[in-house]
Short mmCIF file of C-alpha atoms (C1' of nucleotides) in Angstrom, two decimals:
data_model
loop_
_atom_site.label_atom_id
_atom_site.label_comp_id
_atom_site.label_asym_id
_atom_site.label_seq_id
_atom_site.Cartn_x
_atom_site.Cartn_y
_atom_site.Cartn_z
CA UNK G 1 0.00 0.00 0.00
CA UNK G 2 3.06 1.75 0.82
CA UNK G 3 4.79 1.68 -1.88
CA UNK G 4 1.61 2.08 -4.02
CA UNK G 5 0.97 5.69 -3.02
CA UNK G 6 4.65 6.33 -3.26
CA UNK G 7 4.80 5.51 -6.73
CA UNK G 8 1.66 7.28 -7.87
CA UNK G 9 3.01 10.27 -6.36
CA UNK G 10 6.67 9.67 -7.71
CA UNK G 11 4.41 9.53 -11.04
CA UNK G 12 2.62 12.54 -10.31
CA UNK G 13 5.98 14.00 -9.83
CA UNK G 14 7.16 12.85 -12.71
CA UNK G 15 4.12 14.43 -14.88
CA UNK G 16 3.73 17.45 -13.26
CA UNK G 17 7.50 18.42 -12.62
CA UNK G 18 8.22 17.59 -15.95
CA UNK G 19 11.36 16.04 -15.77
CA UNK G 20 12.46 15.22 -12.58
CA UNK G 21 11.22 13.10 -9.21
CA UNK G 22 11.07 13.48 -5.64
CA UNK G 23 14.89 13.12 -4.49
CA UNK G 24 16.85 14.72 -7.37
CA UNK G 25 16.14 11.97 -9.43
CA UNK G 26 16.60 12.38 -12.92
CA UNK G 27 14.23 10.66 -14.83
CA UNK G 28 14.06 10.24 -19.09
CA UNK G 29 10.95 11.09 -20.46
CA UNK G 30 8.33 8.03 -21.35
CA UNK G 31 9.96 6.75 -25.11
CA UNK G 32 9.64 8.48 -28.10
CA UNK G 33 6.78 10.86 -26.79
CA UNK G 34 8.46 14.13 -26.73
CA UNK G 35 7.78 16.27 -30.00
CA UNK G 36 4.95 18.99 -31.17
CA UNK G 37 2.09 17.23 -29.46
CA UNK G 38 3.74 16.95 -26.27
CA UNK G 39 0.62 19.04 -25.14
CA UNK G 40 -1.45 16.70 -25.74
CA UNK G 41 0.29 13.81 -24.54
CA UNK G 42 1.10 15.26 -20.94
CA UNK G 43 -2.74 16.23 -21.10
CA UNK G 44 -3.22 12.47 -21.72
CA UNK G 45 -0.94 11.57 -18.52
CA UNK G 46 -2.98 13.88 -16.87
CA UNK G 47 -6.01 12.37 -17.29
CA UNK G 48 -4.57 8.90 -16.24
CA UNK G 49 -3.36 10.44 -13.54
CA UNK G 50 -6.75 11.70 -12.46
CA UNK G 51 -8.45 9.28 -12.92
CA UNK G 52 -5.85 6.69 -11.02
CA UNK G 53 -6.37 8.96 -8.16
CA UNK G 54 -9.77 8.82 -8.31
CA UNK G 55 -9.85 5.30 -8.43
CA UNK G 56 -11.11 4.75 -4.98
CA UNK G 57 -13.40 6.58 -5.14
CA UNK G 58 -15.69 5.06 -7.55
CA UNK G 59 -17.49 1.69 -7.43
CA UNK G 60 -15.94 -1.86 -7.69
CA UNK G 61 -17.43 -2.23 -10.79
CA UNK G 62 -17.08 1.36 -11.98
CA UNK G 63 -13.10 0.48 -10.83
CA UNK G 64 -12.99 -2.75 -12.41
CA UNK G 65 -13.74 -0.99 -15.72
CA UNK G 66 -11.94 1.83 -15.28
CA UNK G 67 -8.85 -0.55 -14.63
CA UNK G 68 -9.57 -2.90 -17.28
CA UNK G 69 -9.46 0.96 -19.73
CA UNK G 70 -6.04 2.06 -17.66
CA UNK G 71 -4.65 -1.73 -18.61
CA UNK G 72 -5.90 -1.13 -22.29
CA UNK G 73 -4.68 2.37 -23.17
CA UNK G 74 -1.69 2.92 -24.86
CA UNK G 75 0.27 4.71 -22.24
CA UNK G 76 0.47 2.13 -20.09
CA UNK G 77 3.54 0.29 -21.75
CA UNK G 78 5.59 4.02 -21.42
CA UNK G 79 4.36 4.63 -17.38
CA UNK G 80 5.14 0.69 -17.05
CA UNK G 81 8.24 1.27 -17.68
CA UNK G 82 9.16 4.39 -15.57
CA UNK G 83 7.37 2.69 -12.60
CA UNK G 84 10.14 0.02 -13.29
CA UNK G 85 13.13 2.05 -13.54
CA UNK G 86 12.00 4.08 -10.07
CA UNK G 87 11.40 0.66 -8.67
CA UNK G 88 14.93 -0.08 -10.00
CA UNK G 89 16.51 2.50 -8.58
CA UNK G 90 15.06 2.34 -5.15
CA UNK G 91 15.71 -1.00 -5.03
CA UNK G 92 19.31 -0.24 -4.40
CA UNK G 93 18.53 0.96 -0.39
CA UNK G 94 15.63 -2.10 0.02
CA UNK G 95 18.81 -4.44 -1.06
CA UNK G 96 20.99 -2.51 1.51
CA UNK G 97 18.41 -2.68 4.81
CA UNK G 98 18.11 -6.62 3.57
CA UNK G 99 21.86 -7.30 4.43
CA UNK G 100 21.01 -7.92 7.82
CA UNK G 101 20.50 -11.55 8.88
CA UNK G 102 22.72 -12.48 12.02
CA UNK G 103 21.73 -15.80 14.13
CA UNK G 104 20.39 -14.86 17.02
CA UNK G 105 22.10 -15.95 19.92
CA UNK G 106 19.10 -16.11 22.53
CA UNK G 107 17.55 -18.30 19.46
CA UNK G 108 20.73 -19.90 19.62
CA UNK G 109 20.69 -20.88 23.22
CA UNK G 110 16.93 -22.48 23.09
CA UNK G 111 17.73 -24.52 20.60
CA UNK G 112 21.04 -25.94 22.04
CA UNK G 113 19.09 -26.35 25.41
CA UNK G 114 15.88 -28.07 23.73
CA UNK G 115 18.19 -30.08 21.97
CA UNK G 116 20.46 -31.31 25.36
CA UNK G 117 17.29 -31.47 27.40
CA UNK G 118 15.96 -34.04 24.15
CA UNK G 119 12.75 -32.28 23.08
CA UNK G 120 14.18 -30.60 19.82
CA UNK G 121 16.60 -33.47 19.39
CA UNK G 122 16.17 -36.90 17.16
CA UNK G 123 13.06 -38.79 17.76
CA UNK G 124 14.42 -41.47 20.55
CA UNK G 125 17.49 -40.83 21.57
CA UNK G 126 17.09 -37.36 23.34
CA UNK G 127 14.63 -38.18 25.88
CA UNK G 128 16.13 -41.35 27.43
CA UNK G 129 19.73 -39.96 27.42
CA UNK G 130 17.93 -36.82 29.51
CA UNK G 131 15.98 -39.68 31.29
CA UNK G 132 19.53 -41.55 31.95
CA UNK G 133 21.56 -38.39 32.35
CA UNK G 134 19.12 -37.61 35.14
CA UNK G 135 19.49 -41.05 36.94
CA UNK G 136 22.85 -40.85 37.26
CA UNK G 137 23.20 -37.37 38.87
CA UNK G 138 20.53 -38.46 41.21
CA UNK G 139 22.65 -41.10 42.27
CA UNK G 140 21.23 -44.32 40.02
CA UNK G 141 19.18 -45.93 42.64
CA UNK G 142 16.95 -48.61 41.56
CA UNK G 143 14.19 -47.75 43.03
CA UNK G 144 13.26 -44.14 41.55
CA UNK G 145 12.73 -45.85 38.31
CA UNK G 146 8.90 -45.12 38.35
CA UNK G 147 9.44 -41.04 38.97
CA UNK G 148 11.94 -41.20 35.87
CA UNK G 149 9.37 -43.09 33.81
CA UNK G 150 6.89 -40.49 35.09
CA UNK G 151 9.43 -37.74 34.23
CA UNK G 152 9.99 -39.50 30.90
CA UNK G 153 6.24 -39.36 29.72
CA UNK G 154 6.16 -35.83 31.03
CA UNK G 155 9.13 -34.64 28.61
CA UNK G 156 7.39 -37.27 25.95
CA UNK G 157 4.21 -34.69 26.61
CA UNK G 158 5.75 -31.49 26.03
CA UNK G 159 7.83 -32.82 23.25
CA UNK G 160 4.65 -33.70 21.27
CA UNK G 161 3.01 -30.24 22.26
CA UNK G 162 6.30 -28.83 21.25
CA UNK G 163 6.66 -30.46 18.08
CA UNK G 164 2.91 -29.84 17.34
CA UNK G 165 2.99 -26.28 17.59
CA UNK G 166 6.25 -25.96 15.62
CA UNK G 167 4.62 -27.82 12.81
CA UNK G 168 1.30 -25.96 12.63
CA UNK G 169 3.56 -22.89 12.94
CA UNK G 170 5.35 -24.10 9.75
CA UNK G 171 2.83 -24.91 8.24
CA UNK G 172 0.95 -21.39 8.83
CA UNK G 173 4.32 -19.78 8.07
CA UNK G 174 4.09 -21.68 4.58
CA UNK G 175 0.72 -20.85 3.56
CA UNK G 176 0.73 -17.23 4.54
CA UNK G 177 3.96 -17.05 2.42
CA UNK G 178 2.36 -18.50 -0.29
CA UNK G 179 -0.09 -16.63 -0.14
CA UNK G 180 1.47 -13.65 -0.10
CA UNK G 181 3.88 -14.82 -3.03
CA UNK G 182 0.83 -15.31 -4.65
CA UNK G 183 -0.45 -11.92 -4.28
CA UNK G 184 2.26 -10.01 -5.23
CA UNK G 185 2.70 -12.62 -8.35
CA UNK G 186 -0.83 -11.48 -9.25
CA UNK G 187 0.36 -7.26 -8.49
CA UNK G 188 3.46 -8.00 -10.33
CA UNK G 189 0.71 -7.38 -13.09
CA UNK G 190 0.31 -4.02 -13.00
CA UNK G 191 3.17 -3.08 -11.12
CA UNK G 192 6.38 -3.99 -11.16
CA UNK G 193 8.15 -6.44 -8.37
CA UNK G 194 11.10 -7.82 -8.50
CA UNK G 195 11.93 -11.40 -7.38
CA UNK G 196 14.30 -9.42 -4.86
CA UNK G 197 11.51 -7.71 -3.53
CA UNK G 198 9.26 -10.84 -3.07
CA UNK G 199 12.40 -12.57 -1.26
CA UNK G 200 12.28 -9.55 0.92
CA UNK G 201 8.42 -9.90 1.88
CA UNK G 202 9.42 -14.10 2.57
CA UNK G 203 11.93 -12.38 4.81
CA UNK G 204 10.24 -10.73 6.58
CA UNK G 205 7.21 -13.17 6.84
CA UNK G 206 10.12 -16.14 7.93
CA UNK G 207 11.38 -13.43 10.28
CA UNK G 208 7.69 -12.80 11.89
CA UNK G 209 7.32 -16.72 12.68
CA UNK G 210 10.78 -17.21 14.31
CA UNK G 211 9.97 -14.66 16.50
CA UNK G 212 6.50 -16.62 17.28
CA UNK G 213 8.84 -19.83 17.26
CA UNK G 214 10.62 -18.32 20.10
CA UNK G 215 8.37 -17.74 22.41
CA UNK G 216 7.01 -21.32 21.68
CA UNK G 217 10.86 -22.21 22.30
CA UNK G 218 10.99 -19.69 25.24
CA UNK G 219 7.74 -21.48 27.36
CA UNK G 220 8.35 -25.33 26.13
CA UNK G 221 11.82 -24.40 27.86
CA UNK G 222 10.60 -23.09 30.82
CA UNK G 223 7.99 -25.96 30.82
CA UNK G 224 11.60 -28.44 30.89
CA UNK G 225 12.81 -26.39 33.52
CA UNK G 226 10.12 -27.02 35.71
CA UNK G 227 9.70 -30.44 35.27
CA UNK G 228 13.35 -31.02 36.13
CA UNK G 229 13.10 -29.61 38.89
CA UNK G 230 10.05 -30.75 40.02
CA UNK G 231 11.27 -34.27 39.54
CA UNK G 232 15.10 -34.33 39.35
CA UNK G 233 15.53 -31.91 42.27
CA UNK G 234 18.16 -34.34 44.26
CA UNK G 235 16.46 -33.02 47.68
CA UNK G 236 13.11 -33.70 46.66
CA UNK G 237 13.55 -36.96 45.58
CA UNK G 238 16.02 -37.70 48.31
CA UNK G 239 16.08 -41.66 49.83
CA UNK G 240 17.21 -42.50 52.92
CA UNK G 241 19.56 -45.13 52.32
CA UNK G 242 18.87 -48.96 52.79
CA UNK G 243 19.49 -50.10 56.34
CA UNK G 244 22.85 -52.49 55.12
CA UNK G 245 24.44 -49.21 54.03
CA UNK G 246 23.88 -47.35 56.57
CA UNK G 247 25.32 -50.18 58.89
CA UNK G 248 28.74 -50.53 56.61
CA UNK G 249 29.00 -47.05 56.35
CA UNK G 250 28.98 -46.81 60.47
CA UNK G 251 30.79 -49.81 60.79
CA UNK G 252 33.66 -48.50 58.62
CA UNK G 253 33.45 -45.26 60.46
CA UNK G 254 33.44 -46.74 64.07
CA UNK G 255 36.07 -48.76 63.34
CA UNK G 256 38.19 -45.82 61.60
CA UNK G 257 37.28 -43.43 64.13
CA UNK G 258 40.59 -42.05 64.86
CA UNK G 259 40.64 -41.43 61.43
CA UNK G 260 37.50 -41.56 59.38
CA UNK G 261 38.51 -40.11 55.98
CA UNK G 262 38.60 -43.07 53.70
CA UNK G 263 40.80 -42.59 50.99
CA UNK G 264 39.43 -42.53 47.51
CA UNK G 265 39.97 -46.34 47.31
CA UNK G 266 38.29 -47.23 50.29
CA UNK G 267 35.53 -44.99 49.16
CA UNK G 268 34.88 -46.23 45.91
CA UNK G 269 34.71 -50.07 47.71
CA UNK G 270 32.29 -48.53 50.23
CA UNK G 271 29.88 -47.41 47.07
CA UNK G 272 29.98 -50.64 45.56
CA UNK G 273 29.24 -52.61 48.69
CA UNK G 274 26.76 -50.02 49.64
CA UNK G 275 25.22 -49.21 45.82
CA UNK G 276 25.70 -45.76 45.99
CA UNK G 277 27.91 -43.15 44.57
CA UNK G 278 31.29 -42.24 45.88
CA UNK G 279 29.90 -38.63 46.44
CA UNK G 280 27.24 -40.05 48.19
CA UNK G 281 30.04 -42.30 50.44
CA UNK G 282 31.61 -38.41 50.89
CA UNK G 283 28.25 -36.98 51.46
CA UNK G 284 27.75 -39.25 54.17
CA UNK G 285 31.42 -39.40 55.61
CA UNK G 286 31.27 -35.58 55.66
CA UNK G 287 27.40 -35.42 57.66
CA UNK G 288 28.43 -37.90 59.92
CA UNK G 289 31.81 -36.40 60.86
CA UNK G 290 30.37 -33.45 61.59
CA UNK G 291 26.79 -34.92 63.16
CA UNK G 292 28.95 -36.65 65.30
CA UNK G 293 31.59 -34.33 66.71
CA UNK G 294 28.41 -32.27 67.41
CA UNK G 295 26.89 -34.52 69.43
CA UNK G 296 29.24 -37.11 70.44
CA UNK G 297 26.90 -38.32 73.56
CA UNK G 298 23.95 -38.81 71.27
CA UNK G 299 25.82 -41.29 69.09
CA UNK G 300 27.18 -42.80 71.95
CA UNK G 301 25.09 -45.65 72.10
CA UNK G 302 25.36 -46.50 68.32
CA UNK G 303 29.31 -46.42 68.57
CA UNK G 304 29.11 -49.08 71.23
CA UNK G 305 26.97 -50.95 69.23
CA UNK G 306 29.26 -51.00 66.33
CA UNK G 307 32.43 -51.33 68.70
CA UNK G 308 30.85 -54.22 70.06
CA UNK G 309 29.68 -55.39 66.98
CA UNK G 310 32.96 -55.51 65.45
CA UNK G 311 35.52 -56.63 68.57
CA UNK G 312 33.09 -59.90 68.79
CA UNK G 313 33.97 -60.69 65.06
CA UNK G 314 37.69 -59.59 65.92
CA UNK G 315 37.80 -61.58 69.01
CA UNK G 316 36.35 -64.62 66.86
CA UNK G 317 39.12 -64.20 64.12
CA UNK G 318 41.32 -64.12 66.91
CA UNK G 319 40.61 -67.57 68.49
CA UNK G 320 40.61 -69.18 65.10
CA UNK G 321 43.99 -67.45 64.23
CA UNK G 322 45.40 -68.47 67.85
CA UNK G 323 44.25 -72.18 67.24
CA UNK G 324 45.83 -72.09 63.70
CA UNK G 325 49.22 -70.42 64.50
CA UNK G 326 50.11 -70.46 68.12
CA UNK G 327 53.32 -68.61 67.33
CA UNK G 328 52.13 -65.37 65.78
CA UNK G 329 54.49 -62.37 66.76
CA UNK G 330 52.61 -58.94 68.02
CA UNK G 331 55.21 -57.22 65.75
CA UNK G 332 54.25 -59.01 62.33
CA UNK G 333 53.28 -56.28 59.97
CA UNK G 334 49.48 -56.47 58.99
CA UNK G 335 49.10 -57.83 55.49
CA UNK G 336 45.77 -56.93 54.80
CA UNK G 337 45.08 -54.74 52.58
CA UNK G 338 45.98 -50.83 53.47
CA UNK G 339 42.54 -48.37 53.69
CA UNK G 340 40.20 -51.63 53.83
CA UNK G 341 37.54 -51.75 56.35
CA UNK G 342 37.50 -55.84 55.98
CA UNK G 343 37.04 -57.10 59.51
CA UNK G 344 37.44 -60.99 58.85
CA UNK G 345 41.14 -61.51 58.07
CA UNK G 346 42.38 -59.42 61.08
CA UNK G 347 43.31 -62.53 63.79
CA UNK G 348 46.40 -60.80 64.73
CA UNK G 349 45.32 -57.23 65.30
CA UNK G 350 43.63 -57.85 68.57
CA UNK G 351 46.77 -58.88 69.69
CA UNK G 352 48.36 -55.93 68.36
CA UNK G 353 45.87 -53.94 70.16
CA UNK G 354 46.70 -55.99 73.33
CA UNK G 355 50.26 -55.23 73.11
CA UNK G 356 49.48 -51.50 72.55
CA UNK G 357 47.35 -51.22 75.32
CA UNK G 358 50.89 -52.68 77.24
CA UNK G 359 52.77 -49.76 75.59
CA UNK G 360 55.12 -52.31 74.03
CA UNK G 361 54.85 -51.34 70.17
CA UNK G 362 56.72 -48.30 69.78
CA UNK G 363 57.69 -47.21 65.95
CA UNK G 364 55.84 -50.04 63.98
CA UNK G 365 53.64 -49.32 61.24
CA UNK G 366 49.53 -49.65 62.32
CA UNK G 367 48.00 -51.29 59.40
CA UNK G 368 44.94 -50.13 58.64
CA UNK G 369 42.75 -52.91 59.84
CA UNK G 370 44.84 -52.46 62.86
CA UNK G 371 43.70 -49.05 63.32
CA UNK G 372 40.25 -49.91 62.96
CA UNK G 373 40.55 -52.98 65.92
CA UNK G 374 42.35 -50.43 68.18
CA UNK G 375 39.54 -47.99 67.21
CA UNK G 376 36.97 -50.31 68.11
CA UNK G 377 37.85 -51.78 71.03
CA UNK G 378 39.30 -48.60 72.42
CA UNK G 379 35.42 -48.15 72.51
CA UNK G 380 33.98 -51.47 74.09
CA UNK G 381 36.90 -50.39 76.68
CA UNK G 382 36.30 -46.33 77.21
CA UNK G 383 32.34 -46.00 76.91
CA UNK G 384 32.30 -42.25 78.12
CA UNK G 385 33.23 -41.38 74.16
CA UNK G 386 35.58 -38.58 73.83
CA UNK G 387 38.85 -39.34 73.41
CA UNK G 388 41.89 -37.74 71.18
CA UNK G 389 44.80 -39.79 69.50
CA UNK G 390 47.70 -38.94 67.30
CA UNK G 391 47.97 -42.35 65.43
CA UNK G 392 49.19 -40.52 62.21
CA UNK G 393 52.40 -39.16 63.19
CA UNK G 394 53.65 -43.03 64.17
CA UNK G 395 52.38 -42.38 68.54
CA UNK G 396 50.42 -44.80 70.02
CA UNK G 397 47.15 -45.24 71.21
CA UNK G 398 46.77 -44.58 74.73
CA UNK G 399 43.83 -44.98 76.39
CA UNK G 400 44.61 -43.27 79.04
CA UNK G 401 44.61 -40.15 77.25
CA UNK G 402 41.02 -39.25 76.60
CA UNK G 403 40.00 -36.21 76.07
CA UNK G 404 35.95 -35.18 77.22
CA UNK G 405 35.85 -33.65 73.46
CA UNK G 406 36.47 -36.19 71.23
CA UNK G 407 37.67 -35.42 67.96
CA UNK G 408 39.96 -37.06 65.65
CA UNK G 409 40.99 -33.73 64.19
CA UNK G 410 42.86 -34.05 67.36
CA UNK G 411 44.68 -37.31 65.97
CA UNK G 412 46.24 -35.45 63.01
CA UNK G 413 48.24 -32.99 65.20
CA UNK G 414 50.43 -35.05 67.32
CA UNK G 415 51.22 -31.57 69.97
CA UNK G 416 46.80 -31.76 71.20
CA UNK G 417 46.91 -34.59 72.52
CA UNK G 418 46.62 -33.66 75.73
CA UNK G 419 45.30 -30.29 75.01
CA UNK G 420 42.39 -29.56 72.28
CA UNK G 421 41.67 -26.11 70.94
CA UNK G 422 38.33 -26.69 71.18
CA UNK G 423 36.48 -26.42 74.17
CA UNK G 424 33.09 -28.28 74.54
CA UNK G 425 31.55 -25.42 74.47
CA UNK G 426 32.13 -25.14 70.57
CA UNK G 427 30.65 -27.86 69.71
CA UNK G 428 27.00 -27.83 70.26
CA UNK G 429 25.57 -25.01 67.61
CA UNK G 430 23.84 -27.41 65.79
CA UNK G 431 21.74 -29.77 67.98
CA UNK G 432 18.85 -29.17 65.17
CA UNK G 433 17.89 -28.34 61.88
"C1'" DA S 1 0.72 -32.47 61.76
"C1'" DC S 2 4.82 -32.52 64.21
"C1'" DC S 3 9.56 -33.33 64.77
"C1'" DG S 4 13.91 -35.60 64.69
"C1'" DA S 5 16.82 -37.98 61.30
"C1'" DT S 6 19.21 -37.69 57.22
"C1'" DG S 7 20.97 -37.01 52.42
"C1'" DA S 8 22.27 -33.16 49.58
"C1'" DT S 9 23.74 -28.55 48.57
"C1'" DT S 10 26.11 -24.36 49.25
"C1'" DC S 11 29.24 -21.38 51.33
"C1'" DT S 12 33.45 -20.78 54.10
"C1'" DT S 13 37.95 -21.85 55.48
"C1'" DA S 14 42.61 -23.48 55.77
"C1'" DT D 1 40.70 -28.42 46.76
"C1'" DA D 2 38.87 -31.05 50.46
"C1'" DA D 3 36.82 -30.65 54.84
"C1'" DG D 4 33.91 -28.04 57.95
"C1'" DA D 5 29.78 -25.70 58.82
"C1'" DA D 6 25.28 -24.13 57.90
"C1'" DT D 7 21.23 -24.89 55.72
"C1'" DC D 8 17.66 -26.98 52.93
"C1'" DA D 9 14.20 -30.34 51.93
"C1'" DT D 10 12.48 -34.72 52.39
"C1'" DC D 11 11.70 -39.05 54.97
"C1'" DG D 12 9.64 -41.65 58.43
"C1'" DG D 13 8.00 -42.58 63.02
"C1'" DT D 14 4.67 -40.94 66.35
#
DNA sequence: ACCGATGATTCTTA
DNA sequence: TAAGAATCATCGGT
């Protein structure tokens, strides 16, 4: 319409100026028309003119005719063709504004994160490696299976509403360009447009639906978003874990507790025997350390329990190791396996703790598994808890030096034994949640 | 519904 | 960077 009312006035420039155009355009006069009835012929013009921008005025019918006559008369070829050459000419700044087709980053970013999230992606493959990226950071336990299928079907849902939208969008975004192709096919009649200037309108039609197609990007996103966290959330879904883990996790801790940071090792054998993750080992390592220097009365009971637990299979592999080798020196060097928490092969560590307790091993190397016997039994023997050690620099255990605190940060800094920085006072801030 | 227990996360610290 | 500390959010027993 634009353009329309441009030209006819660019035309009516052209007439009634004489030779020149809006914008300093200099324009040739229509072909082989200039001469002694020039008069005439610009009276002619001026009657097209007229009656061009009269045009609306009258009738559909009256119109119809009067366009059917404009198509018919014999200047139509000559204004044709300067319509053309204007159209030419302004062309040049249309095919300068066109330049202009960047990818749009935010566009950009949807689409990578439909496609990682598996709703944009190929048909199968996306959802289930969301489905299976999300069971393992939630730790792969068997028995959340049913909230991932849930989850699944969710993302299954919006990917079908996704994909259902983006193909009616498509599909609109086809027709209307048709259409319009058609259209200005049909103007092309009796005006001129260039195949530049319908790639222009598809443009700008394309451009119109991508910017729809974002904000269908922008809330199926969002939609993602929520379902993850509604159902991936690690805290939401958390699960206590099953009573045989919790019992070798506190068994390995009882029986380390001088020193209950299992090394990467140990930790990995802990997830496997507890079918968890080695975070989760850390995770739990890390609350209970702290839970329990907190409140060391509270877990008082449950470290007997363990200490008990585990001196009675000790004192077991003890006997049998007695009975099968009467001759077994308190100063062998454990063989077992350093950073284990296996209790059974550890016949001669009781007797290594006996000896300690006489304060006859001075210098030799405490296996591991010794360290947990010593650890354990050190609580069957002291059941008022606290107690501070400095096992790691090569001293002994002494069970005469306990300290009210407990601590085995203690046991790492050979010079608090007898003193800790930290006075019971510091220790209580939690209590609750 | 309440409340303690507990696994996970986040921030701080050495 | 790992451990400590604080906090969050859910679980599970009552």
């Amino acid at each position: 319409m634009d353009d329309q009312s441009r030209m006819l006035q660019t035309l009516a420039g052209v007439n009634l100026a004489g030779h020149s155009v809006q914008g300093g355009m200099a324009l040739p006069p229509p072909h082989g028309h200039e001469g002694a009835d020039g008069d005439g012929r610009k009276q002619d013009i001026g009657d097209i003119l007229h009656q061009i921008m009269t045009i609306t005025d009258q009738s559909l019918d009256e119109a119809q005719a009067k366009k059917h006559a404009l198509n018919c008369h014999r200047m139509k070829p000559a204004l044709f063709s300067v319509l053309c050459e204007i159209k030419e000419k302004t062309g040049l700044s249309i095919r300068g504004a066109q330049e202009e087709d960047p990818p749009d980053p935010q566009l950009m970013r949807l689409d990578n994160m439909l496609l990682a999230e598996g709703v944009s992606g190929p048909e199968k493959g996306g959802g289930s490696a969301a489905a299976a990226a999300a069971a393992a950071a939630s730790g792969g336990s068997s028995d959340n299976s049913i909230e991932h299928s849930d989850y699944r079907a969710k993302l299954t849902q919006i990917r079908q509403i996704y994909h259902t939208e983006l193909e009616k969008y498509e599909q609109a975004c086809n027709e209307f360009t048709t259409h319009v192709m058609n259209l200005l096919r049909e103007q092309s009649r009796t005006r001129p447009i260039s195949p530049k200037e319908i790639e222009r309108m598809v443009g700008i039609i394309h451009r119109k639906f991508s910017s729809i197609q974002m904000q269908l990007k922008q809330s199926t996103c969002e939609a993602v978003m929520i379902l993850r966290s509604r159902f991936l959330d690690a805290r939401r879904k958390r699960r206590n874990f099953s009573k045989q883990a919790t019992e070798i996790l506190n068994e390995y801790f009882y029986s380390h507790l001088s020193n209950p940071y299992p090394s990467e090792e140990a930790k990995e054998e802990l997830a496997k025997k507890c079918s968890i993750t080695v975070s989760q080992v850390s995770n739990w390592f890390g609350n209970k350390r702290i839970r329990y220097k907190k409140n060391i009365g509270k877990f008082q009971e449950e470290a007997n329990l363990y200490a008990a637990k585990t001196a009675v299979t000790a004192a077991h592999a003890v006997a049998a190791a007695v009975q099968n080798n009467q001759t077994n020196s308190p100063t062998t060097p454990n063989s077992g396996s350093s950073g284990s928490f296996n209790l059974p092969n550890s016949g001669d560590m009781f007797m290594n703790m006996q000896s300690l307790n006489g304060d006859s091993y001075q210098g030799s190397q405490v296996g591991a598994n010794v360290q947990s016997q010593v650890d354990t039994l050190r609580h069957v023997i002291n059941q008022t808890g606290g107690y501070s050690d400095a096992l790691g620099g090569g001293s002994l255990y002494s069970p005469h030096n306990l300290n009210a605190n407990g601590g085995w940060q203690d046991a790492t800094t050979p010079s608090s034994v007898t003193s800790p920085t930290e006075g019971p006072g510091s220790v209580h801030s939690d209590t609750s949640n």
